[in-house]
Tab-separated table of C-alpha atoms in Angstrom:
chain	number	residue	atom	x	y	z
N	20	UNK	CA	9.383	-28.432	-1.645
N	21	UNK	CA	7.208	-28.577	1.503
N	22	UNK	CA	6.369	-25.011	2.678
N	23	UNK	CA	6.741	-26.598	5.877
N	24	UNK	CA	10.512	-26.553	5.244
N	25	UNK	CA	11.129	-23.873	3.108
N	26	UNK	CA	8.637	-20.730	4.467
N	27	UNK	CA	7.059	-20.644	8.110
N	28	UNK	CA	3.186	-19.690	7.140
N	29	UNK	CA	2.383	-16.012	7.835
N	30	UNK	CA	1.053	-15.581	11.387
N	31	UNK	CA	0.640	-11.485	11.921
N	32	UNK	CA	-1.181	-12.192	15.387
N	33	UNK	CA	0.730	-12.782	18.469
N	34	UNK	CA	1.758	-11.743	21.973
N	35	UNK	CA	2.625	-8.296	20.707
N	36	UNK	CA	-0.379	-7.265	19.797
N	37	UNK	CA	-2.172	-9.365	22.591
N	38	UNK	CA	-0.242	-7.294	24.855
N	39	UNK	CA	-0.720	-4.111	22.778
N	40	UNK	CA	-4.858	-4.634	22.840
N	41	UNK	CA	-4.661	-4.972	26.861
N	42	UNK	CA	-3.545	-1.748	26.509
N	43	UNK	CA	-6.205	-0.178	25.559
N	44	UNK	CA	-8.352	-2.052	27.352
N	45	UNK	CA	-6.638	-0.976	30.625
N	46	UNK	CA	-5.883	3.013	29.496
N	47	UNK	CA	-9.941	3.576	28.818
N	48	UNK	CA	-10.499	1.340	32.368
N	49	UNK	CA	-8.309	3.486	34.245
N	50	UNK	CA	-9.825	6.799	32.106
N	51	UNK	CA	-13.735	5.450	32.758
N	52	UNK	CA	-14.759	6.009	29.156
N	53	UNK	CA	-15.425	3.925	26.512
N	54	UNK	CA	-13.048	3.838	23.639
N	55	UNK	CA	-13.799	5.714	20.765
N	56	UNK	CA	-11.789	6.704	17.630
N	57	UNK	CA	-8.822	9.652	17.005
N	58	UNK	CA	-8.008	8.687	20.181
N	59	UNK	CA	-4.431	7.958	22.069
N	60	UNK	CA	-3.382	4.933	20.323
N	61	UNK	CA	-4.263	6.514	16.742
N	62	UNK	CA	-2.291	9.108	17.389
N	63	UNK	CA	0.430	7.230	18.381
N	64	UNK	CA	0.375	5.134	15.473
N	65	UNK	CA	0.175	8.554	13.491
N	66	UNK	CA	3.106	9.462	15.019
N	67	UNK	CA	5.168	6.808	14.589
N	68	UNK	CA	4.042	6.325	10.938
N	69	UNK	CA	5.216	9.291	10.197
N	70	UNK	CA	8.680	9.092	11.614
N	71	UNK	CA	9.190	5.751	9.775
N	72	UNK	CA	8.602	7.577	6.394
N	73	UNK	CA	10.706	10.347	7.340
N	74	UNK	CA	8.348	13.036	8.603
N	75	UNK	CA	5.272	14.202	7.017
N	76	UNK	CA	1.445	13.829	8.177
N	77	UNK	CA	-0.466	10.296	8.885
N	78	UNK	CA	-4.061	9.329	9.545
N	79	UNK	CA	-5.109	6.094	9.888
N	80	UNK	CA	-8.383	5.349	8.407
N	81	UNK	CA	-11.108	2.183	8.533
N	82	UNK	CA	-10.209	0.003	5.535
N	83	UNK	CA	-7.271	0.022	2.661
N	84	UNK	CA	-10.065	1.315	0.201
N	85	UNK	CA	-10.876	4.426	2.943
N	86	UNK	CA	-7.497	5.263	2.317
N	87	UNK	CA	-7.587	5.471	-1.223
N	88	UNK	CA	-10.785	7.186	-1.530
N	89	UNK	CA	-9.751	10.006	1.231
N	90	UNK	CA	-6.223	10.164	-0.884
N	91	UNK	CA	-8.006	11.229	-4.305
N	92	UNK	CA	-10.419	13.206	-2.343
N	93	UNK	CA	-7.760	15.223	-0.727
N	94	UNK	CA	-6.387	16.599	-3.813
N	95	UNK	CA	-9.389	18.310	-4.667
N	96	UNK	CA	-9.375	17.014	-8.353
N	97	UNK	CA	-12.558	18.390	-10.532
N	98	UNK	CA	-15.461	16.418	-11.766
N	99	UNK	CA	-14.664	14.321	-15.263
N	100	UNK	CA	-11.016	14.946	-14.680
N	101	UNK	CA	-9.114	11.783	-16.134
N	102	UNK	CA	-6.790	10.161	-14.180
N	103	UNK	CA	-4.004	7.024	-15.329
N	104	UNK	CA	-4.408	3.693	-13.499
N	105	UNK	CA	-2.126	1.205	-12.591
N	106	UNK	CA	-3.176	-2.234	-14.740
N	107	UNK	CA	-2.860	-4.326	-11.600
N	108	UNK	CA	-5.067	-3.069	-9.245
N	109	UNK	CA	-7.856	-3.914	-6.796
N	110	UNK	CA	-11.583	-2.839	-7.772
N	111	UNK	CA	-11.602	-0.932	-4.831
N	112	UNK	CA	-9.197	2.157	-5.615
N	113	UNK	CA	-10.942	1.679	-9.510
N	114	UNK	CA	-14.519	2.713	-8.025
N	115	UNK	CA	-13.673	5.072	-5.403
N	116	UNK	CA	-12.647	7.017	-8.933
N	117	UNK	CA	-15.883	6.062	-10.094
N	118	UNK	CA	-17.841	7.024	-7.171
N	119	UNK	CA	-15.348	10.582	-6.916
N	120	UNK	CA	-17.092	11.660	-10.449
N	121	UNK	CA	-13.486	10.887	-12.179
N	122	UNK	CA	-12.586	9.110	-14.921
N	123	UNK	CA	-10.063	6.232	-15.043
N	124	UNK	CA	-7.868	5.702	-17.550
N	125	UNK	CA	-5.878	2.562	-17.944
N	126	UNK	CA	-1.922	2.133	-18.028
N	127	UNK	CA	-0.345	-0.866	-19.276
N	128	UNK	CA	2.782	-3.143	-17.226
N	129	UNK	CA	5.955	-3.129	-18.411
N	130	UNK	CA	6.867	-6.415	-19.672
N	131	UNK	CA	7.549	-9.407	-17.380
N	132	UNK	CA	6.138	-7.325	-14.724
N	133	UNK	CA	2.795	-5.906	-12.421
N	134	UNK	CA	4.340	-2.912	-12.211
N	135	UNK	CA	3.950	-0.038	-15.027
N	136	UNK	CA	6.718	2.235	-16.164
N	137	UNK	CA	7.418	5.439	-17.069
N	138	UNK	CA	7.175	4.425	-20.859
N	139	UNK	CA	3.672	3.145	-20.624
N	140	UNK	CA	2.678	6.136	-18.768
N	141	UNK	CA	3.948	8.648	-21.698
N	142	UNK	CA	2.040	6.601	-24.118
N	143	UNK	CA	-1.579	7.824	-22.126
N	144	UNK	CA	-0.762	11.350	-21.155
N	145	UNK	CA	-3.005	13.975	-22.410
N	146	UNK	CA	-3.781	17.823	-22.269
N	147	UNK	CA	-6.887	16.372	-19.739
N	148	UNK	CA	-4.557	14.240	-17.419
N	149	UNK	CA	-4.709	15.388	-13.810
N	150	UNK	CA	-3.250	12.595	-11.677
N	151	UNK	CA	-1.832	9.299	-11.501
N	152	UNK	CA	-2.741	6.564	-9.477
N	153	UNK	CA	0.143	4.412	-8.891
N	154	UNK	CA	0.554	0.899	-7.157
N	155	UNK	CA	3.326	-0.351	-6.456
N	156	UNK	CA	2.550	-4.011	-6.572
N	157	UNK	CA	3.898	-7.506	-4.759
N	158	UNK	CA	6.201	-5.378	-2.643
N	159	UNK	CA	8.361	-4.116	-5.485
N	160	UNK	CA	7.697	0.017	-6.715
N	161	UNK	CA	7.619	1.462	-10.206
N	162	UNK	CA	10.275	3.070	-11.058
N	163	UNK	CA	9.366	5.963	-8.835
N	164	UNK	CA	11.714	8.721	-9.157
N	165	UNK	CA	11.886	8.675	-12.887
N	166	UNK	CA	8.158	8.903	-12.905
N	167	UNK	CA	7.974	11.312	-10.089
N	168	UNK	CA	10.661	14.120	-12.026
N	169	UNK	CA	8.652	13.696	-15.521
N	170	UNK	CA	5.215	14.393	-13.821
N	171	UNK	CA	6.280	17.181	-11.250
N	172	UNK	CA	7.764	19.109	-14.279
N	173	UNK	CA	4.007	18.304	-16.173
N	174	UNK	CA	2.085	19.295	-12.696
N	175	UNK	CA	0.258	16.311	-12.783
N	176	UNK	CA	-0.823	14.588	-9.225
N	177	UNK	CA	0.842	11.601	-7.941
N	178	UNK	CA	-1.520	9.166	-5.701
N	179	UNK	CA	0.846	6.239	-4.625
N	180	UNK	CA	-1.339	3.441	-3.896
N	181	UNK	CA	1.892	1.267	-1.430
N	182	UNK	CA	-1.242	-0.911	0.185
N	183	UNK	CA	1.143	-3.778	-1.097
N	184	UNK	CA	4.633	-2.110	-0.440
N	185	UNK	CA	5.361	-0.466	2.512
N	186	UNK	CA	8.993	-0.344	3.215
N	187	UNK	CA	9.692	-0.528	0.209
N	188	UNK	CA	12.232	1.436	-2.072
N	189	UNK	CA	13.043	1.937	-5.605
N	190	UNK	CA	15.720	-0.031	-7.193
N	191	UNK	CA	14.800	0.082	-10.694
N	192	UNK	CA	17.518	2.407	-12.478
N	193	UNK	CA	21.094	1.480	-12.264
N	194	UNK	CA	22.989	3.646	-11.063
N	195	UNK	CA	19.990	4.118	-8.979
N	196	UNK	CA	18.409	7.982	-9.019
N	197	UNK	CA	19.536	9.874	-5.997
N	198	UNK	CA	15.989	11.157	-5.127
N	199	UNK	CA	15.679	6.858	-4.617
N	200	UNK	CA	18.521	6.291	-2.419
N	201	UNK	CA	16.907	7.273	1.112
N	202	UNK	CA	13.097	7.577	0.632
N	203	UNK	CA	10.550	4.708	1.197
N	204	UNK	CA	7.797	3.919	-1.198
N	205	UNK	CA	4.534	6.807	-0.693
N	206	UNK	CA	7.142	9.756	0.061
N	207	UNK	CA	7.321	10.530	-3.097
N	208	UNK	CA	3.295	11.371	-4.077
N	209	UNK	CA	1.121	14.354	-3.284
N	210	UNK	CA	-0.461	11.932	-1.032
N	211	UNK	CA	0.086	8.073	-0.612
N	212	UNK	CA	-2.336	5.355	0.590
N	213	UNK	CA	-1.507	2.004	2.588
N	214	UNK	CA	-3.576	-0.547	3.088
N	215	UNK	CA	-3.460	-2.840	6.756
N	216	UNK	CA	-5.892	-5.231	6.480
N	217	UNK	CA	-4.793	-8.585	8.205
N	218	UNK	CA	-2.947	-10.238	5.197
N	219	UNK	CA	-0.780	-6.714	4.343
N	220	UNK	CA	2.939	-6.259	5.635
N	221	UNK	CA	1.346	-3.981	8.112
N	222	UNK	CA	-1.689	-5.254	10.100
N	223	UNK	CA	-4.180	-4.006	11.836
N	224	UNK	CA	-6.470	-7.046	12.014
N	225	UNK	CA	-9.326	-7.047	9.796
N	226	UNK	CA	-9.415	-4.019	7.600
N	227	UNK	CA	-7.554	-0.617	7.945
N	228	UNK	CA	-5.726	1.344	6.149
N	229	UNK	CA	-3.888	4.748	6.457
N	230	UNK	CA	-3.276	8.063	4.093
N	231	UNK	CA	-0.022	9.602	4.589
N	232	UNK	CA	1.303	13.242	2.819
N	233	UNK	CA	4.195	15.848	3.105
N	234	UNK	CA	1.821	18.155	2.531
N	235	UNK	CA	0.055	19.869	5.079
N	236	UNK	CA	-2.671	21.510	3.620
N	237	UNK	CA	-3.700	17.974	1.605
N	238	UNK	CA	-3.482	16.758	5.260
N	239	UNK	CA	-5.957	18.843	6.408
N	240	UNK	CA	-8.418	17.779	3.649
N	241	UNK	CA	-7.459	14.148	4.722
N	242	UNK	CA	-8.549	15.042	8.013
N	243	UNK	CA	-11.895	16.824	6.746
N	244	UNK	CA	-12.722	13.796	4.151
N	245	UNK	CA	-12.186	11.437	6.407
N	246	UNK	CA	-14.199	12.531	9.181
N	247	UNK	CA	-17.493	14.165	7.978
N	248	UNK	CA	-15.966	16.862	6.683
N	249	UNK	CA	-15.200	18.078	9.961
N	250	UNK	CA	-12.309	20.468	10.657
N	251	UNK	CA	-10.464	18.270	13.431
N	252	UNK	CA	-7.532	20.577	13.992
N	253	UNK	CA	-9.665	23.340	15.349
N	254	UNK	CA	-10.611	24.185	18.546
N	255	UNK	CA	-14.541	23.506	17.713
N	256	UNK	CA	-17.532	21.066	19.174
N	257	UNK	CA	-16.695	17.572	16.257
N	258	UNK	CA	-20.077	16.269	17.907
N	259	UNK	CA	-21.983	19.065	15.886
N	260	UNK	CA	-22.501	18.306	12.340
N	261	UNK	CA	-23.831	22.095	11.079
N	262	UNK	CA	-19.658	22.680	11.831
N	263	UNK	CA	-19.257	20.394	8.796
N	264	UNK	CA	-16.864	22.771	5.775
N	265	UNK	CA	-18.141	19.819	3.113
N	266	UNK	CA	-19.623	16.924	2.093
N	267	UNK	CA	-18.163	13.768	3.401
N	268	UNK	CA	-17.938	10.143	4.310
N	269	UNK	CA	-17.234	8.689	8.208
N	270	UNK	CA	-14.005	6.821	7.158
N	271	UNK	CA	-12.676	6.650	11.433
N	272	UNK	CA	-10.742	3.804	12.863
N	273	UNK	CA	-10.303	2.422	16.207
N	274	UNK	CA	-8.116	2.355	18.888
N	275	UNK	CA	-7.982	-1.794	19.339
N	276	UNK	CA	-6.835	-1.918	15.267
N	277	UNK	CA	-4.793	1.191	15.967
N	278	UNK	CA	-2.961	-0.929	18.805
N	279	UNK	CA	-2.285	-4.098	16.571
N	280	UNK	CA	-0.841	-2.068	13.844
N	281	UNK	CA	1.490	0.047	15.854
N	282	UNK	CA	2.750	-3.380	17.091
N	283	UNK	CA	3.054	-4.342	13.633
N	284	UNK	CA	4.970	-1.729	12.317
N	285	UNK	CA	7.596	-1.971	15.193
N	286	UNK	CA	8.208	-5.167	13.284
N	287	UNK	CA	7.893	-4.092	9.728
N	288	UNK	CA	11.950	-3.760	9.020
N	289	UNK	CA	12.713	-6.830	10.601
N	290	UNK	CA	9.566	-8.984	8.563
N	291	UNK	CA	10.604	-7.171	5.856
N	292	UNK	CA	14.216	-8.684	6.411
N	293	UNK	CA	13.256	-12.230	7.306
N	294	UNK	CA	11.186	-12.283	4.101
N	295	UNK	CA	14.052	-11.607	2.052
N	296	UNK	CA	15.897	-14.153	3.338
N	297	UNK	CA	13.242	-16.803	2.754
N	298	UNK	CA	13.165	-15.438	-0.892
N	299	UNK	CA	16.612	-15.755	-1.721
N	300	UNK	CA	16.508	-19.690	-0.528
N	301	UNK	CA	13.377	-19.825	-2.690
N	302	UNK	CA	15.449	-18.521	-5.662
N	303	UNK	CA	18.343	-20.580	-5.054
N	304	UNK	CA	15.968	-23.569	-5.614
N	305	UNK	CA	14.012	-22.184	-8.388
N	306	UNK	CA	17.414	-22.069	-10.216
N	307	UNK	CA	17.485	-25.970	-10.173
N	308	UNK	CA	15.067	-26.248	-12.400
N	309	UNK	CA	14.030	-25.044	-15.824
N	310	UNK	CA	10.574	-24.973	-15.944
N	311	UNK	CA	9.779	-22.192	-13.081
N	312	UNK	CA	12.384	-19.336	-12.653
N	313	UNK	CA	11.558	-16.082	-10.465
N	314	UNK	CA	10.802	-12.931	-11.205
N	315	UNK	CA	12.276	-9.404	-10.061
N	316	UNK	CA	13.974	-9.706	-7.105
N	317	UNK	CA	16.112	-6.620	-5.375
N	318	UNK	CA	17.298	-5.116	-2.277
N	319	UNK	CA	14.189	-2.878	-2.058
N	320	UNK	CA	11.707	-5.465	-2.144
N	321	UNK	CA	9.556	-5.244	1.040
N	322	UNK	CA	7.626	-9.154	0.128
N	323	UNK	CA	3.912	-9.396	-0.089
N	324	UNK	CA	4.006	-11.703	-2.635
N	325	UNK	CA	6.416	-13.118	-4.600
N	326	UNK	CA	5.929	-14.112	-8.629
N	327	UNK	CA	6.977	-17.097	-10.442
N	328	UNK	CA	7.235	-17.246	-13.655
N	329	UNK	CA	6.043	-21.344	-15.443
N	330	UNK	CA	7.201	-22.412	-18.701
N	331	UNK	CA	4.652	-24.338	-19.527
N	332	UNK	CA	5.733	-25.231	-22.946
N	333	UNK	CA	7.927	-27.509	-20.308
N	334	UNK	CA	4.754	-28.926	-18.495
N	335	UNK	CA	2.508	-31.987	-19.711
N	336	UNK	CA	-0.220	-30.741	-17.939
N	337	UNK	CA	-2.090	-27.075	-17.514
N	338	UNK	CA	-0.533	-24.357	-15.658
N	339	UNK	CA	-3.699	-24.361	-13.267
N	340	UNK	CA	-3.189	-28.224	-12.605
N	341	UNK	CA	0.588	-27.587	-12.266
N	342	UNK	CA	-0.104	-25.331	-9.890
N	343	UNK	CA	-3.055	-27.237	-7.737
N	344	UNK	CA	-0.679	-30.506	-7.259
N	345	UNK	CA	2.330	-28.298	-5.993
N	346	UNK	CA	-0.484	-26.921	-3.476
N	347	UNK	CA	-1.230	-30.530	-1.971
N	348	UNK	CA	2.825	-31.079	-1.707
N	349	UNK	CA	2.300	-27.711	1.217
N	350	UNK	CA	3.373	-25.192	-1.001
N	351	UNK	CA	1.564	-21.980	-0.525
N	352	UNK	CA	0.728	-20.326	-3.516
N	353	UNK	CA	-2.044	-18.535	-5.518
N	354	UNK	CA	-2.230	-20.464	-8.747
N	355	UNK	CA	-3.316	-17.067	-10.791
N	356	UNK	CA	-3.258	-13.431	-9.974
N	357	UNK	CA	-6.353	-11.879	-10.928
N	358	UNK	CA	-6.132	-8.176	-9.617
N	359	UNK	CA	-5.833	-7.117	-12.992
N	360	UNK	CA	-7.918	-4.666	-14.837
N	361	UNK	CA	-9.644	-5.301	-17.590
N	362	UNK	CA	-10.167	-3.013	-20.462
C-alpha cells in the first residue's frame, strides 16, 4: 500500500495561516509597535479555545512542556507530594514533576493499549496520592468519566495531559457514561494541558502549547506561573518585577504562533473528520490480511497516530525489518513507539 494512495502526507502549513501571519504583520504596522506577547491574537486564540471546549479559561503558553509544567504548578500541590503517571508519556511532563519537587509514580496500560484505566489506577492509590497526571494518548482518552467520578469522590487532582488528543471524546464504556456524551477530552480535569507544536492536531508552528481550566482561581495561578509570577488580571505596571506574588518561570508565547494556531483550530473538526475517514479505509485493508490487524478504533478518536498491531509469529523476518521494507514501499510509519516510561 503506497501512502501515496492510501493517506495524503500531513501538511499543517498553508494559505490559512500564510494569510493569518500577514495579519499580524499588518495589525502591529498599522499600530507602530512591535509585536510582543498576551497580545490581540493570543487572546483571540484564548477566546476561541475556550468556546470550542465549552467555556472555561485558556492561555496559550511557549511549548507543549510549558503547558504541563504551568498545569501542575497551578494546583498548588506541596513539596514530595506523589502523583500517578500515565506509562506512555513524554520525558517532558515526567521532569517538570521532577523539577516541581514532586514525586512520580508510575501507572501501568491496560492491555492492548497506551492508554491506562481506571483498574490500574486503583492498584497505585495511596493515603499520599495527590493528583493524577493523565494522557490521553494517539488521539484516543482513558476512560475519562469513570476515572474522573472515582477520584472527585477521593479529592484527588486530575491533570489531563490531551497534547495528543484534542477533540477528542470518551467512548470507552458501553452504554457510554452521560458525563461522556457532550464534553471533549481536558474538560474534565482541574486543569488540562495541550500541546501545539507543528506535528500535533493543533499547530502553532514550532513549539506551543496551551493550559486550559473551568476553574477560575487555578486560572489565575496559570496566569501568575506562566508569566513571572505576575498578577496579569490587575490593573498594575507587568514591566515591574518587585510586583511579582511568587516565584516563577517566563513561559509567554507569541502573536505569529498565536495566528497559525487559531487558523488551525478553525480546522480541527474537519481534520479530525478527514482523518477518520482515511482510518477506516486503512482498517478495511488491514482486515485482508492476518498478520497486522488495528487497534482501538471509535467515533471519538481525534487521530494523531494510529497503532497497528504485527503478528510476528506470522513474519520470517524481525518486526523492525518488517517494518523498514513497508517504509521504502511509501508507507508512513514509526516502526516502534518509544514514549514509554521506564520503571
Amino acid at each position: 500500500m503506497s501512502q501515496n494512495n492510501l493517506t495524503p502526507f500531513r501538511k499543517a502549513f498553508g494559505n490559512k495561516e500564510i494569510n493569518y501571519l500577514k495579519k499580524v504583520i499588518s495589525h502591529y504596522k498599522k499600530k507602530n509597535v512591535d509585536p510582543g506577547y498576551q497580545g490581540i491574537f493570543e487572546k483571540k486564540l484564548s477566546k476561541k479555545f475556550s468556546k470550542y471546549m465549552h467555556g472555561g479559561y485558556s492561555k496559550p503558553v511557549s511549548t507543549g512542556t510549558s503547558a504541563v509544567y504551568v498545569a501542575i504548578q497551578s494546583l498548588n500541590l506541596k513539596i514530595n507530594s506523589e502523583v500517578l503517571v500515565s506509562p506512555v508519556n513524554d520525558s517532558g511532563p515526567i521532569n517538570c514533576l521532577i523539577a516541581l519537587n514532586l514525586k512520580p509514580i508510575l501507572i501501568d496500560s491496560k492491555k492492548m493499549s497506551y492508554n491506562t484505566d481506571l483498574n490500574q489506577i486503583k492498584k497505585k492509590i495511596t493515603q499520599k496520592t495527590k493528583a493524577i497526571l493523565l494522557s490521553h494518548v494517539a488521539g484516543n482518552t482513558v476512560e475519562i468519566g469513570k476515572i474522573y467520578n472515582y477520584l472527585k469522590k477521593r479529592k484527588i487532582k486530575i491533570i489531563e495531559d490531551c497534547s495528543q488528543a484534542p477533540g477528542a471524546k470518551c467512548f470507552q464504556c458501553q452504554p457510554r457514561c452521560n458525563i461522556c456524551k457532550n464534553k471533549y477530552a481536558g474538560e474534565f480535569g482541574n486543569v488540562s494541558a495541550f500541546s501545539t507544536m507543528y506535528r500535533k492536531n493543533i499547530s502553532s508552528g514550532g513549539s506551543g502549547g496551551i493550559v486550559f481550566t473551568k476553574n477560575k482561581k487555578i486560572y489565575r495561578n496559570i496566569l501568575e506561573y506562566s508569566d513571572r509570577g505576575k498578577k496579569i488580571w490587575k490593573n498594575i505596571n507587568l514591566n515591574d518585577p518587585s510586583l511579582a506574588s511568587k516565584p516563577a518561570l517566563n513561559h509567554n508565547t507569541n502573536e505569529f504562533s498565536c495566528a497559525i494556531a487559531i487558523s488551525s483550530l478553525e480546522r480541527l473538526k474537519m481534520n479530525i473528520e478527514k482523518r477518520k475517514t482515511i482510518l477506516r479505509k486503512l482498517i478495511l485493508e488491514l482486515k485482508k490480511t492476518k498478520t497486522c490487524k488495528p487497534s482501538e478504533f471509535n467515533n471519538g478518536f481525534s487521530p494523531f497516530f494510529f497503532p497497528i498491531i504485527v503478528d510476528h509469529n506470522r513474519l520470517k523476518c524481525s518486526k523492525i525489518t518488517f517494518a523498514k521494507k513497508l517504509k521504502l514501499e511509501g508507507v508512513g510509519l514509526l516502526e516502534e513507539y518509544n514514549c514509554i516510561i521506564p520503571k
